[in-house]
PDB file of C-alpha atoms in Angstrom:
ATOM      1  CA  MET A   1       0.000   0.000   0.000  1.00  0.00           C
ATOM      2  CA  SER A   2       2.825   2.371   0.857  1.00  0.00           C
ATOM      3  CA  LYS A   3       4.426   1.852  -2.570  1.00  0.00           C
ATOM      4  CA  LEU A   4       1.121   2.702  -4.249  1.00  0.00           C
ATOM      5  CA  ILE A   5       0.864   5.921  -2.249  1.00  0.00           C
ATOM      6  CA  VAL A   6       4.472   6.873  -3.062  1.00  0.00           C
ATOM      7  CA  TRP A   7       3.884   6.170  -6.772  1.00  0.00           C
ATOM      8  CA  THR A   8       0.685   8.243  -6.668  1.00  0.00           C
ATOM      9  CA  GLU A   9       2.593  11.034  -4.900  1.00  0.00           C
ATOM     10  CA  LYS A  10       5.153  11.044  -7.711  1.00  0.00           C
ATOM     11  CA  ALA A  11       2.376  11.309 -10.295  1.00  0.00           C
ATOM     12  CA  ALA A  12       0.805  14.121  -8.244  1.00  0.00           C
ATOM     13  CA  LEU A  13       4.149  15.936  -8.126  1.00  0.00           C
ATOM     14  CA  ALA A  14       4.446  15.610 -11.916  1.00  0.00           C
ATOM     15  CA  VAL A  15       1.020  17.231 -12.326  1.00  0.00           C
ATOM     16  CA  CYS A  16       2.047  19.844  -9.744  1.00  0.00           C
ATOM     17  CA  ALA A  17       5.207  20.631 -11.718  1.00  0.00           C
ATOM     18  CA  SER A  18       3.122  20.946 -14.894  1.00  0.00           C
ATOM     19  CA  ALA A  19       0.783  23.386 -13.160  1.00  0.00           C
ATOM     20  CA  VAL A  20       3.705  25.479 -11.925  1.00  0.00           C
ATOM     21  CA  PHE A  21       5.204  25.484 -15.431  1.00  0.00           C
ATOM     22  CA  ILE A  22       1.894  26.608 -16.956  1.00  0.00           C
ATOM     23  CA  MET A  23       1.617  29.400 -14.357  1.00  0.00           C
ATOM     24  CA  MET A  24       5.169  30.492 -15.122  1.00  0.00           C
ATOM     25  CA  ALA A  25       4.629  30.426 -18.890  1.00  0.00           C
ATOM     26  CA  VAL A  26       1.319  32.309 -18.753  1.00  0.00           C
ATOM     27  CA  GLY A  27       2.843  34.886 -16.400  1.00  0.00           C
ATOM     28  CA  ALA A  28       5.824  35.416 -18.690  1.00  0.00           C
ATOM     29  CA  ILE A  29       3.651  35.639 -21.813  1.00  0.00           C
ATOM     30  CA  ASP A  30       1.326  38.098 -20.083  1.00  0.00           C
ATOM     31  CA  ILE A  31       4.193  40.381 -19.040  1.00  0.00           C
ATOM     32  CA  VAL A  32       5.835  40.318 -22.476  1.00  0.00           C
ATOM     33  CA  MET A  33       2.541  40.886 -24.316  1.00  0.00           C
ATOM     34  CA  GLY A  34       1.564  43.654 -21.891  1.00  0.00           C
ATOM     35  CA  ASN A  35       4.844  45.515 -22.191  1.00  0.00           C
ATOM     36  CA  VAL A  36       5.356  44.990 -25.933  1.00  0.00           C
ATOM     37  CA  LEU A  37       1.822  45.008 -27.351  1.00  0.00           C
ATOM     38  CA  GLY A  38      -0.125  46.672 -24.562  1.00  0.00           C
ATOM     39  CA  PHE A  39      -2.448  43.653 -24.446  1.00  0.00           C
ATOM     40  CA  TYR A  40      -2.801  41.591 -21.272  1.00  0.00           C
ATOM     41  CA  LEU A  41      -4.271  38.101 -20.981  1.00  0.00           C
ATOM     42  CA  SER A  42      -7.777  38.197 -19.539  1.00  0.00           C
ATOM     43  CA  TYR A  43      -7.651  34.777 -17.939  1.00  0.00           C
ATOM     44  CA  LYS A  44      -4.310  34.949 -16.120  1.00  0.00           C
ATOM     45  CA  VAL A  45      -5.733  35.631 -12.645  1.00  0.00           C
ATOM     46  CA  GLU A  46      -8.322  32.845 -12.654  1.00  0.00           C
ATOM     47  CA  LEU A  47      -5.911  30.391 -14.260  1.00  0.00           C
ATOM     48  CA  SER A  48      -3.122  31.183 -11.805  1.00  0.00           C
ATOM     49  CA  GLY A  49      -5.421  30.928  -8.786  1.00  0.00           C
ATOM     50  CA  THR A  50      -6.790  27.574  -9.894  1.00  0.00           C
ATOM     51  CA  LEU A  51      -3.369  26.130 -10.684  1.00  0.00           C
ATOM     52  CA  LEU A  52      -1.833  27.478  -7.478  1.00  0.00           C
ATOM     53  CA  ALA A  53      -4.454  25.815  -5.286  1.00  0.00           C
ATOM     54  CA  SER A  54      -3.965  22.527  -7.126  1.00  0.00           C
ATOM     55  CA  SER A  55      -0.193  22.767  -6.768  1.00  0.00           C
ATOM     56  CA  ILE A  56      -0.404  23.317  -3.015  1.00  0.00           C
ATOM     57  CA  PHE A  57      -2.606  20.299  -2.385  1.00  0.00           C
ATOM     58  CA  LEU A  58      -0.758  18.027  -4.827  1.00  0.00           C
ATOM     59  CA  ALA A  59       2.522  18.729  -3.001  1.00  0.00           C
ATOM     60  CA  CYS A  60       1.019  18.363   0.483  1.00  0.00           C
ATOM     61  CA  SER A  61       1.544  14.610   0.990  1.00  0.00           C
ATOM     62  CA  PRO A  62       5.277  14.426   0.173  1.00  0.00           C
ATOM     63  CA  VAL A  63       5.878  17.469   2.369  1.00  0.00           C
ATOM     64  CA  GLN A  64       4.042  15.769   5.264  1.00  0.00           C
ATOM     65  CA  ARG A  65       5.826  12.460   4.651  1.00  0.00           C
ATOM     66  CA  GLY A  66       9.237  14.160   4.767  1.00  0.00           C
ATOM     67  CA  ASN A  67       8.304  16.278   7.818  1.00  0.00           C
ATOM     68  CA  GLU A  68       9.226  19.351   5.758  1.00  0.00           C
ATOM     69  CA  HIS A  69       6.266  21.535   6.670  1.00  0.00           C
ATOM     70  CA  ILE A  70       6.439  24.760   8.619  1.00  0.00           C
ATOM     71  CA  ARG A  71       6.672  24.112  12.330  1.00  0.00           C
ATOM     72  CA  VAL A  72       7.571  26.018  15.441  1.00  0.00           C
ATOM     73  CA  ASP A  73      10.146  24.111  17.445  1.00  0.00           C
ATOM     74  CA  LEU A  74      11.023  26.822  19.909  1.00  0.00           C
ATOM     75  CA  PHE A  75      10.720  24.594  22.981  1.00  0.00           C
ATOM     76  CA  GLU A  76      11.572  21.260  21.375  1.00  0.00           C
ATOM     77  CA  SER A  77      15.192  21.297  22.501  1.00  0.00           C
ATOM     78  CA  SER A  78      14.104  21.522  26.162  1.00  0.00           C
ATOM     79  CA  MET A  79      11.545  18.686  25.906  1.00  0.00           C
ATOM     80  CA  GLY A  80      12.135  15.110  26.941  1.00  0.00           C
ATOM     81  CA  ASP A  81      11.615  12.180  24.607  1.00  0.00           C
ATOM     82  CA  LYS A  82       8.146  11.355  25.948  1.00  0.00           C
ATOM     83  CA  THR A  83       6.987  14.964  25.610  1.00  0.00           C
ATOM     84  CA  LYS A  84       8.303  15.100  22.043  1.00  0.00           C
ATOM     85  CA  LYS A  85       6.428  11.892  21.174  1.00  0.00           C
ATOM     86  CA  VAL A  86       3.198  13.191  22.728  1.00  0.00           C
ATOM     87  CA  THR A  87       3.417  16.562  20.969  1.00  0.00           C
ATOM     88  CA  THR A  88       4.246  14.856  17.668  1.00  0.00           C
ATOM     89  CA  PHE A  89       1.269  12.536  18.082  1.00  0.00           C
ATOM     90  CA  PHE A  90      -1.153  15.359  18.920  1.00  0.00           C
ATOM     91  CA  GLY A  91       0.284  17.458  16.097  1.00  0.00           C
ATOM     92  CA  SER A  92      -0.365  14.622  13.654  1.00  0.00           C
ATOM     93  CA  LEU A  93      -3.836  14.119  15.105  1.00  0.00           C
ATOM     94  CA  CYS A  94      -4.672  17.830  14.716  1.00  0.00           C
ATOM     95  CA  GLY A  95      -3.231  17.789  11.193  1.00  0.00           C
ATOM     96  CA  LEU A  96      -5.423  14.813  10.340  1.00  0.00           C
ATOM     97  CA  LEU A  97      -8.485  16.588  11.703  1.00  0.00           C
ATOM     98  CA  PHE A  98      -7.869  19.814   9.786  1.00  0.00           C
ATOM     99  CA  ILE A  99      -6.695  18.258   6.529  1.00  0.00           C
ATOM    100  CA  GLY A 100      -9.545  15.745   6.791  1.00  0.00           C
ATOM    101  CA  LEU A 101     -12.123  18.525   7.068  1.00  0.00           C
ATOM    102  CA  ILE A 102     -10.507  20.420   4.195  1.00  0.00           C
ATOM    103  CA  THR A 103     -10.487  17.225   2.114  1.00  0.00           C
ATOM    104  CA  TYR A 104     -14.180  16.681   2.778  1.00  0.00           C
ATOM    105  CA  GLY A 105     -14.985  20.197   1.538  1.00  0.00           C
ATOM    106  CA  LEU A 106     -12.706  19.847  -1.470  1.00  0.00           C
ATOM    107  CA  TRP A 107     -14.378  16.601  -2.559  1.00  0.00           C
ATOM    108  CA  ASP A 108     -17.768  18.310  -2.288  1.00  0.00           C
ATOM    109  CA  GLN A 109     -16.591  21.184  -4.514  1.00  0.00           C
ATOM    110  CA  ALA A 110     -14.837  18.899  -6.986  1.00  0.00           C
ATOM    111  CA  ILE A 111     -17.865  16.642  -7.453  1.00  0.00           C
ATOM    112  CA  LYS A 112     -20.076  19.654  -8.138  1.00  0.00           C
ATOM    113  CA  SER A 113     -17.485  21.054 -10.552  1.00  0.00           C
ATOM    114  CA  VAL A 114     -17.194  17.778 -12.480  1.00  0.00           C
ATOM    115  CA  MET A 115     -20.982  17.405 -12.654  1.00  0.00           C
ATOM    116  CA  ILE A 116     -21.293  20.705 -14.565  1.00  0.00           C
ATOM    117  CA  TRP A 117     -17.963  20.438 -16.429  1.00  0.00           C
ATOM    118  CA  GLU A 118     -16.999  23.791 -14.916  1.00  0.00           C
ATOM    119  CA  VAL A 119     -15.029  26.207 -17.068  1.00  0.00           C
ATOM    120  CA  SER A 120     -13.645  29.647 -16.300  1.00  0.00           C
ATOM    121  CA  ALA A 121     -16.028  32.572 -16.267  1.00  0.00           C
ATOM    122  CA  ASP A 122     -13.785  34.717 -18.462  1.00  0.00           C
ATOM    123  CA  THR A 123     -13.566  34.628 -22.238  1.00  0.00           C
ATOM    124  CA  SER A 124     -10.985  31.838 -22.407  1.00  0.00           C
ATOM    125  CA  GLY A 125     -13.309  29.060 -21.230  1.00  0.00           C
ATOM    126  CA  PHE A 126     -10.476  26.853 -19.972  1.00  0.00           C
ATOM    127  CA  PRO A 127     -11.674  23.850 -17.954  1.00  0.00           C
ATOM    128  CA  ILE A 128     -11.502  24.335 -14.190  1.00  0.00           C
ATOM    129  CA  TRP A 129     -12.944  20.967 -13.163  1.00  0.00           C
ATOM    130  CA  PRO A 130      -9.730  18.925 -13.669  1.00  0.00           C
ATOM    131  CA  TRP A 131      -7.810  21.280 -11.399  1.00  0.00           C
ATOM    132  CA  LYS A 132     -10.592  21.294  -8.822  1.00  0.00           C
ATOM    133  CA  LEU A 133     -10.430  17.505  -8.909  1.00  0.00           C
ATOM    134  CA  ALA A 134      -6.659  17.586  -8.372  1.00  0.00           C
ATOM    135  CA  CYS A 135      -7.089  19.452  -5.059  1.00  0.00           C
ATOM    136  CA  PRO A 136      -8.990  16.720  -3.175  1.00  0.00           C
ATOM    137  CA  ILE A 137      -6.826  14.007  -4.700  1.00  0.00           C
ATOM    138  CA  GLY A 138      -3.726  15.684  -3.270  1.00  0.00           C
ATOM    139  CA  ALA A 139      -5.455  16.329   0.063  1.00  0.00           C
ATOM    140  CA  THR A 140      -6.597  12.698   0.241  1.00  0.00           C
ATOM    141  CA  LEU A 141      -3.007  11.555  -0.265  1.00  0.00           C
ATOM    142  CA  CYS A 142      -2.018  13.803   2.635  1.00  0.00           C
ATOM    143  CA  VAL A 143      -4.761  12.294   4.823  1.00  0.00           C
ATOM    144  CA  LEU A 144      -3.506   8.787   3.988  1.00  0.00           C
ATOM    145  CA  THR A 145       0.034   9.853   4.848  1.00  0.00           C
ATOM    146  CA  LEU A 146      -1.122  11.294   8.173  1.00  0.00           C
ATOM    147  CA  VAL A 147      -3.073   8.125   9.006  1.00  0.00           C
ATOM    148  CA  GLY A 148       0.018   6.039   8.251  1.00  0.00           C
ATOM    149  CA  GLN A 149       2.175   8.285  10.410  1.00  0.00           C
ATOM    150  CA  LEU A 150      -0.297   8.050  13.283  1.00  0.00           C
ATOM    151  CA  PHE A 151      -0.284   4.247  13.071  1.00  0.00           C
ATOM    152  CA  GLN A 152       3.524   4.280  13.046  1.00  0.00           C
ATOM    153  CA  GLN A 153       3.599   6.529  16.109  1.00  0.00           C
ATOM    154  CA  ILE A 154       1.090   4.347  17.970  1.00  0.00           C
ATOM    155  CA  PHE A 155       2.766   1.041  17.162  1.00  0.00           C
ATOM    156  CA  ASN A 156       6.325   2.316  17.591  1.00  0.00           C
ATOM    157  CA  SER A 157       5.507   3.628  21.075  1.00  0.00           C
ATOM    158  CA  SER A 158       3.728   0.386  22.056  1.00  0.00           C
ATOM    159  CA  THR A 159       6.606  -1.795  20.849  1.00  0.00           C
ATOM    160  CA  SER A 160       9.142   0.336  22.722  1.00  0.00           C
ATOM    161  CA  LYS A 161       7.065  -0.029  25.914  1.00  0.00           C
ATOM    162  CA  GLU A 162       6.943  -3.807  25.481  1.00  0.00           C
ATOM    163  CA  SER A 163      10.711  -4.020  25.071  1.00  0.00           C
ATOM    164  CA  GLN A 164      11.309  -2.136  28.341  1.00  0.00           C
TER     165      GLN A 164
END
């Protein structure tokens, strides 16, 4: 199961990289066209916002897996091992709660978007629904990662207690 999640994360990161590249290309084209021709792209704001949200959620799981997220560890150096384990566990539990609630809302939005084949409201008409679908997929991967980490924390602490 873990290999499937890691493979899916790699695919999600490839889509994330594509979204970032598209944002970069559209931004560059918009600046050049605006400065040279005096014509700006009408869809750049909606496209960038949609792709940015997708990129954030698609990259969420590998960041969580690698423990590379933003964290405040001001008091961590003065904590004992048990306190560190407890705070890590409750941090993971809170992360699961919040990301789980966000995932629930994202799936609701994505399903509605797919049902109407949502496109942008501007003149370009680019499809929004695939990118809205990418958000809950990435968030779901993060939830699965958090669940796996919680199980590891529970079973690692119980096996260390048994060995003592």
